[in-house]
PDB file of C-alpha atoms and ligand atoms in Angstrom:
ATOM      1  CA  UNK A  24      82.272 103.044 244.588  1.00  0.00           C
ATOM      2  CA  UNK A  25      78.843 104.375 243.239  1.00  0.00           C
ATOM      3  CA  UNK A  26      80.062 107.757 243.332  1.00  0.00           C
ATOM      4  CA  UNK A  27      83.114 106.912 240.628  1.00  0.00           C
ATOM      5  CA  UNK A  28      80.958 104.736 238.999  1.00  0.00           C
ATOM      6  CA  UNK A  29      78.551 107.986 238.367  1.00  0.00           C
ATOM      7  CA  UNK A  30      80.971 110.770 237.964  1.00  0.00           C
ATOM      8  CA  UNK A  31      82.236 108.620 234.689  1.00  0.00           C
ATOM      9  CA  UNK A  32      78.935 107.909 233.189  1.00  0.00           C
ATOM     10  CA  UNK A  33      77.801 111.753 233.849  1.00  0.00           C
ATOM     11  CA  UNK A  34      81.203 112.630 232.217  1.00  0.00           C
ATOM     12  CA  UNK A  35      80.711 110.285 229.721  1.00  0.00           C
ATOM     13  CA  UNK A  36      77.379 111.416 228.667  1.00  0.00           C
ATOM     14  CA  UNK A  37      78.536 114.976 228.779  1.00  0.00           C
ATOM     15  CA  UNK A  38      81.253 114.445 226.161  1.00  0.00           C
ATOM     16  CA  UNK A  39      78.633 112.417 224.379  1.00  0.00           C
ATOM     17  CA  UNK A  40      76.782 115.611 224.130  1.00  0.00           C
ATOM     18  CA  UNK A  41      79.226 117.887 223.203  1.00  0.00           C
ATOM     19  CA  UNK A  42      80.764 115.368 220.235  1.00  0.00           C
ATOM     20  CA  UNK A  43      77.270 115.548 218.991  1.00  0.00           C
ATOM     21  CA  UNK A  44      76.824 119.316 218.981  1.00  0.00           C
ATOM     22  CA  UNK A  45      80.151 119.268 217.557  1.00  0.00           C
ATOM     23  CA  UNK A  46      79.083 116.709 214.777  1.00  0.00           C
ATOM     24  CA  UNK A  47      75.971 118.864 213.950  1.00  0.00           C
ATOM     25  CA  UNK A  48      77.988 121.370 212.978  1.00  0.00           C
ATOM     26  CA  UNK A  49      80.869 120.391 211.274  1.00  0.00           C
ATOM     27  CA  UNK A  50      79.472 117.207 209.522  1.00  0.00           C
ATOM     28  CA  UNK A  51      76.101 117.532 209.033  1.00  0.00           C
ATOM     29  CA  UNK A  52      76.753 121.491 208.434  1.00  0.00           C
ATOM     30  CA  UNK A  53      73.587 122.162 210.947  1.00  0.00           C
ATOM     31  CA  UNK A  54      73.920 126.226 212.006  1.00  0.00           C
ATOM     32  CA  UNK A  55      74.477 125.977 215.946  1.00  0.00           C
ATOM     33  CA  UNK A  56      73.646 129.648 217.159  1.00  0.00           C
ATOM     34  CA  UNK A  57      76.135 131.873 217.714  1.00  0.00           C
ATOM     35  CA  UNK A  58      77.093 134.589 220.392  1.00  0.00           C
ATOM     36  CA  UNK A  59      78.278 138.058 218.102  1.00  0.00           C
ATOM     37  CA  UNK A  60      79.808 140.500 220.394  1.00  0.00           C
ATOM     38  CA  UNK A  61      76.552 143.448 221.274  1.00  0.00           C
ATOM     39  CA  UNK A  62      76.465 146.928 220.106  1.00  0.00           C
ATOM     40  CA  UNK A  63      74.394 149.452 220.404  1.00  0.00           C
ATOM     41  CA  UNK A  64      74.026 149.186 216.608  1.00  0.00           C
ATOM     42  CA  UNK A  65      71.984 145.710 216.926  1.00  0.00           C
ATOM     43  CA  UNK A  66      68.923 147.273 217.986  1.00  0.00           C
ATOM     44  CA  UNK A  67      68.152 149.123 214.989  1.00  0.00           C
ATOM     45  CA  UNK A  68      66.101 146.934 213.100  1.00  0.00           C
ATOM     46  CA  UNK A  69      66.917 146.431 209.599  1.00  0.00           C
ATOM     47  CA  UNK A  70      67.628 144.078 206.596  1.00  0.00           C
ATOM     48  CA  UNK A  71      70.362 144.122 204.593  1.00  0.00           C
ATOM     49  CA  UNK A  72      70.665 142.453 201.209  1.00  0.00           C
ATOM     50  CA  UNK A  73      73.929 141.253 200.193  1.00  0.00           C
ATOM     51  CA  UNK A  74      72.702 139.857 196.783  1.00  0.00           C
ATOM     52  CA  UNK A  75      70.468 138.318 195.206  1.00  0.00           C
ATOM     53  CA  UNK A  76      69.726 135.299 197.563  1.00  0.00           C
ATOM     54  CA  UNK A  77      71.358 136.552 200.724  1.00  0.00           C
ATOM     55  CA  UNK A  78      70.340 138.918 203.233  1.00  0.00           C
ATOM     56  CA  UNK A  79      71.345 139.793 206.923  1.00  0.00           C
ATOM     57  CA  UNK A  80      68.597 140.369 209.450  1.00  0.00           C
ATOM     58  CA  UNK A  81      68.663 142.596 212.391  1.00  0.00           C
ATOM     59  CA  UNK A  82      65.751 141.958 214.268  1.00  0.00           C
ATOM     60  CA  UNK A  83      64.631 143.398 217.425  1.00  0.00           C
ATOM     61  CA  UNK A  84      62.324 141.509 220.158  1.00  0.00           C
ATOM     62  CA  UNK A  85      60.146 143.921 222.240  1.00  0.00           C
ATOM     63  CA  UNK A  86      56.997 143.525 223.938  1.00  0.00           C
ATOM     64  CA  UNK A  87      55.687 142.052 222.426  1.00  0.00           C
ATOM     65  CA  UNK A  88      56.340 142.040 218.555  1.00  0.00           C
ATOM     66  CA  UNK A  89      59.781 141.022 216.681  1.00  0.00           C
ATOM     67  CA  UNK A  90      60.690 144.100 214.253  1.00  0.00           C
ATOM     68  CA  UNK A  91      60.519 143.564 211.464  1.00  0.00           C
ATOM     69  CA  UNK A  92      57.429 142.432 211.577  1.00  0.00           C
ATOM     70  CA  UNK A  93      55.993 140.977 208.228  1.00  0.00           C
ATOM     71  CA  UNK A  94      59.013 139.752 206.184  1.00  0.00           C
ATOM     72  CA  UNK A  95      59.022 138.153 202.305  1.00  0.00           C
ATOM     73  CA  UNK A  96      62.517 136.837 200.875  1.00  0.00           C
ATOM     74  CA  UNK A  97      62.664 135.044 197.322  1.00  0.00           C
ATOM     75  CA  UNK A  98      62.851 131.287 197.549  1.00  0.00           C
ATOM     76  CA  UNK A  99      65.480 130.103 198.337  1.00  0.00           C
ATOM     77  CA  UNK A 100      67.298 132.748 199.886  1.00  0.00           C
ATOM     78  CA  UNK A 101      69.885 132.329 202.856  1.00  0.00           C
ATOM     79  CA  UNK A 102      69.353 134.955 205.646  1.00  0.00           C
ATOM     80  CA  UNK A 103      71.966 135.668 208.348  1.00  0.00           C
ATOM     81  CA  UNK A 104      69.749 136.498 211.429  1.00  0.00           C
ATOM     82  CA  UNK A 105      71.293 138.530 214.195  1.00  0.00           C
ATOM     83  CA  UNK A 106      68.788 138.775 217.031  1.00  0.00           C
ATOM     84  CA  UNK A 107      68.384 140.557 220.075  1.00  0.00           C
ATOM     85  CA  UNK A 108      65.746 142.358 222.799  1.00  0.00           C
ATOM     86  CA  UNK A 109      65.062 145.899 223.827  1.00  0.00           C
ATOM     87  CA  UNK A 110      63.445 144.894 227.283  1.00  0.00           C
ATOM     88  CA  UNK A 111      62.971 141.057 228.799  1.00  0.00           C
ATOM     89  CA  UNK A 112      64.100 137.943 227.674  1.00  0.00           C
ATOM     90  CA  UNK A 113      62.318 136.777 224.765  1.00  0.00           C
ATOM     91  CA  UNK A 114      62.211 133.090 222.691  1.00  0.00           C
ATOM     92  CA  UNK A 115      62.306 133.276 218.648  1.00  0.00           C
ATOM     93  CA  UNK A 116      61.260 130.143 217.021  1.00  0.00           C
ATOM     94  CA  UNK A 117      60.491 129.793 213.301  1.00  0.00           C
ATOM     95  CA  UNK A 118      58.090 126.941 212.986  1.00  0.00           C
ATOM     96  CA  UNK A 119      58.543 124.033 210.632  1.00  0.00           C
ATOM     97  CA  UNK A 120      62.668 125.297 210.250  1.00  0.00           C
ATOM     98  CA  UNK A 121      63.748 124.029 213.634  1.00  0.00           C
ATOM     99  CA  UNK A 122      65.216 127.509 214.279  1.00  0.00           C
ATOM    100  CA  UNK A 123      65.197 127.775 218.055  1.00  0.00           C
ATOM    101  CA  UNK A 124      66.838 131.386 219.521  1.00  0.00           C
ATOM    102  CA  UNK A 125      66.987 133.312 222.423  1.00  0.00           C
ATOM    103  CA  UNK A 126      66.261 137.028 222.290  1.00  0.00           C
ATOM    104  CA  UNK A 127      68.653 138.579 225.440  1.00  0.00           C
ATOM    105  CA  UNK A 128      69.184 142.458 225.620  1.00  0.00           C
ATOM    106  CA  UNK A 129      72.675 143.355 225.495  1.00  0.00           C
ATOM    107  CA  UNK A 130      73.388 140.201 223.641  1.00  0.00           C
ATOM    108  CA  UNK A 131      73.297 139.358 220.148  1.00  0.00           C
ATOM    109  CA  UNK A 132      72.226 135.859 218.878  1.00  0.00           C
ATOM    110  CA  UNK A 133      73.044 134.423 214.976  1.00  0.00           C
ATOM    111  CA  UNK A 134      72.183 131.875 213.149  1.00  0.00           C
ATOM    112  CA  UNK A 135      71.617 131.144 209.543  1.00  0.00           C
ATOM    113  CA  UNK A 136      68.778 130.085 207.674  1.00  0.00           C
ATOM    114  CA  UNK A 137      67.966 128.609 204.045  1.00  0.00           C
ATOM    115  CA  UNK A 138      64.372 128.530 202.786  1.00  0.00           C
ATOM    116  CA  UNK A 139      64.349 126.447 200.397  1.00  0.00           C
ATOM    117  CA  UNK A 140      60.646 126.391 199.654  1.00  0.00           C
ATOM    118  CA  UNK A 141      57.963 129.016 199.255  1.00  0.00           C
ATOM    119  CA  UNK A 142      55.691 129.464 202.131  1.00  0.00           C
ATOM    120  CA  UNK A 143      54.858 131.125 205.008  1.00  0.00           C
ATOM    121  CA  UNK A 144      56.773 130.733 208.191  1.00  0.00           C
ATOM    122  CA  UNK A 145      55.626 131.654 211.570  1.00  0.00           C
ATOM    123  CA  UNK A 146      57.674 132.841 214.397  1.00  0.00           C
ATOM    124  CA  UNK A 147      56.870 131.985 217.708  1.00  0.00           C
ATOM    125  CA  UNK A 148      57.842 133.474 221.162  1.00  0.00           C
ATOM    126  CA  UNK A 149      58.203 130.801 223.329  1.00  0.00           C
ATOM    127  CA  UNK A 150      59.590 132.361 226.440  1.00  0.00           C
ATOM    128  CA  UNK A 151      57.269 133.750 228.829  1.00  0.00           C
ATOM    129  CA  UNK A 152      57.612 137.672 228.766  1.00  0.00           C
ATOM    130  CA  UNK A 153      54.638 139.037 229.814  1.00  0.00           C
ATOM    131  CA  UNK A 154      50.991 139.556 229.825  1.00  0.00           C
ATOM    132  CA  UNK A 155      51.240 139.745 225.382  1.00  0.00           C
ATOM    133  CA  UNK A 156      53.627 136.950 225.274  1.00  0.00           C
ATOM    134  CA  UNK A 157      51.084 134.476 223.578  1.00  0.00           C
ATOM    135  CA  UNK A 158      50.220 137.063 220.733  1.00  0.00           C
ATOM    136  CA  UNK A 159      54.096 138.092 220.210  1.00  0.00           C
ATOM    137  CA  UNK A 160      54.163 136.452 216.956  1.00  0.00           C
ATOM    138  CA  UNK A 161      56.062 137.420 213.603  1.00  0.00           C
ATOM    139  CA  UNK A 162      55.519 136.004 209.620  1.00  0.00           C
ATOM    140  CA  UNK A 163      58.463 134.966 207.261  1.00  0.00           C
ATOM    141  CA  UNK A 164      56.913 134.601 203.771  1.00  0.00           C
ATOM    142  CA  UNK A 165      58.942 132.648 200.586  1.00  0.00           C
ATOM    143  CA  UNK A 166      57.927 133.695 197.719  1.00  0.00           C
TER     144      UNK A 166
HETATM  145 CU1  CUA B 226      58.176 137.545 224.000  1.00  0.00          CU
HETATM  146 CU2  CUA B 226      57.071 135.713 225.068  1.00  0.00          CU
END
């Protein structure tokens, strides 16, 4: 009897989970990160600017640095971020913007990001990847 009684509540708190992720994102219009199907091409690091407020990043985690490094976007700009590694596993985290990624090789993470106001950002690794991991840092600034 205790076993039903817990397979529905972990089912129920499953779905619970999953109607919220799906609320985030379709209601509340909070970026969930993506999977983007990996090529080779993703580990060229780059920006792209598509106009005037919107820009794609490619960015590339290695140990133990993101490339590019040092970046500075007008305010208010909106940047597609496609992320991934060129060794281990490594965590991206821009403080203060609740962006929260994963850095895989042979994977490619997205997400989108609006900065609405100036200021610099810092970007964290927060996955362990190595005797550098606590200096593997990188700098968004809003001008
Ligand atoms: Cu990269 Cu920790």
């Amino acid at each position: 009897k205790y076993e039903i009684r817990v397979i529905v509540l972990a089912g129920l708190l499953l779905s619970a989970f999953f109607f919220a992720i799906l609320y985030n994102d379709f209601s509340r219009n909070i970026d969930v990160p993506a999977c983007v199907t990996y090529s080779g091409t993703f580990k060229v690091p780059h920006v792209k600017k598509l106009d005037r407020s919107t820009y794609e990043v490619y960015g590339v985690a290695k140990m133990w640095a993101f490339t590019p490094e040092d970046l500075t976007f007008p305010e208010g700009s909106t940047i597609d971020l496609y992320l991934t590694s060129d060794d281990v596993v490594h965590g991206f985290n821009i403080v203060k913007k609740g962006v929260n990624l994963m850095a895989v090789p042979g994977a490619t993470t997205k997400t989108t990001v609006t900065f609405e106001t100036a200021g610099v950002y810092r970007i964290l690794c927060h996955e362990y990847c190595g005797s550098g991991h606590q200096y593997m840092m990188g700098k968004i600034t809003i001008t």
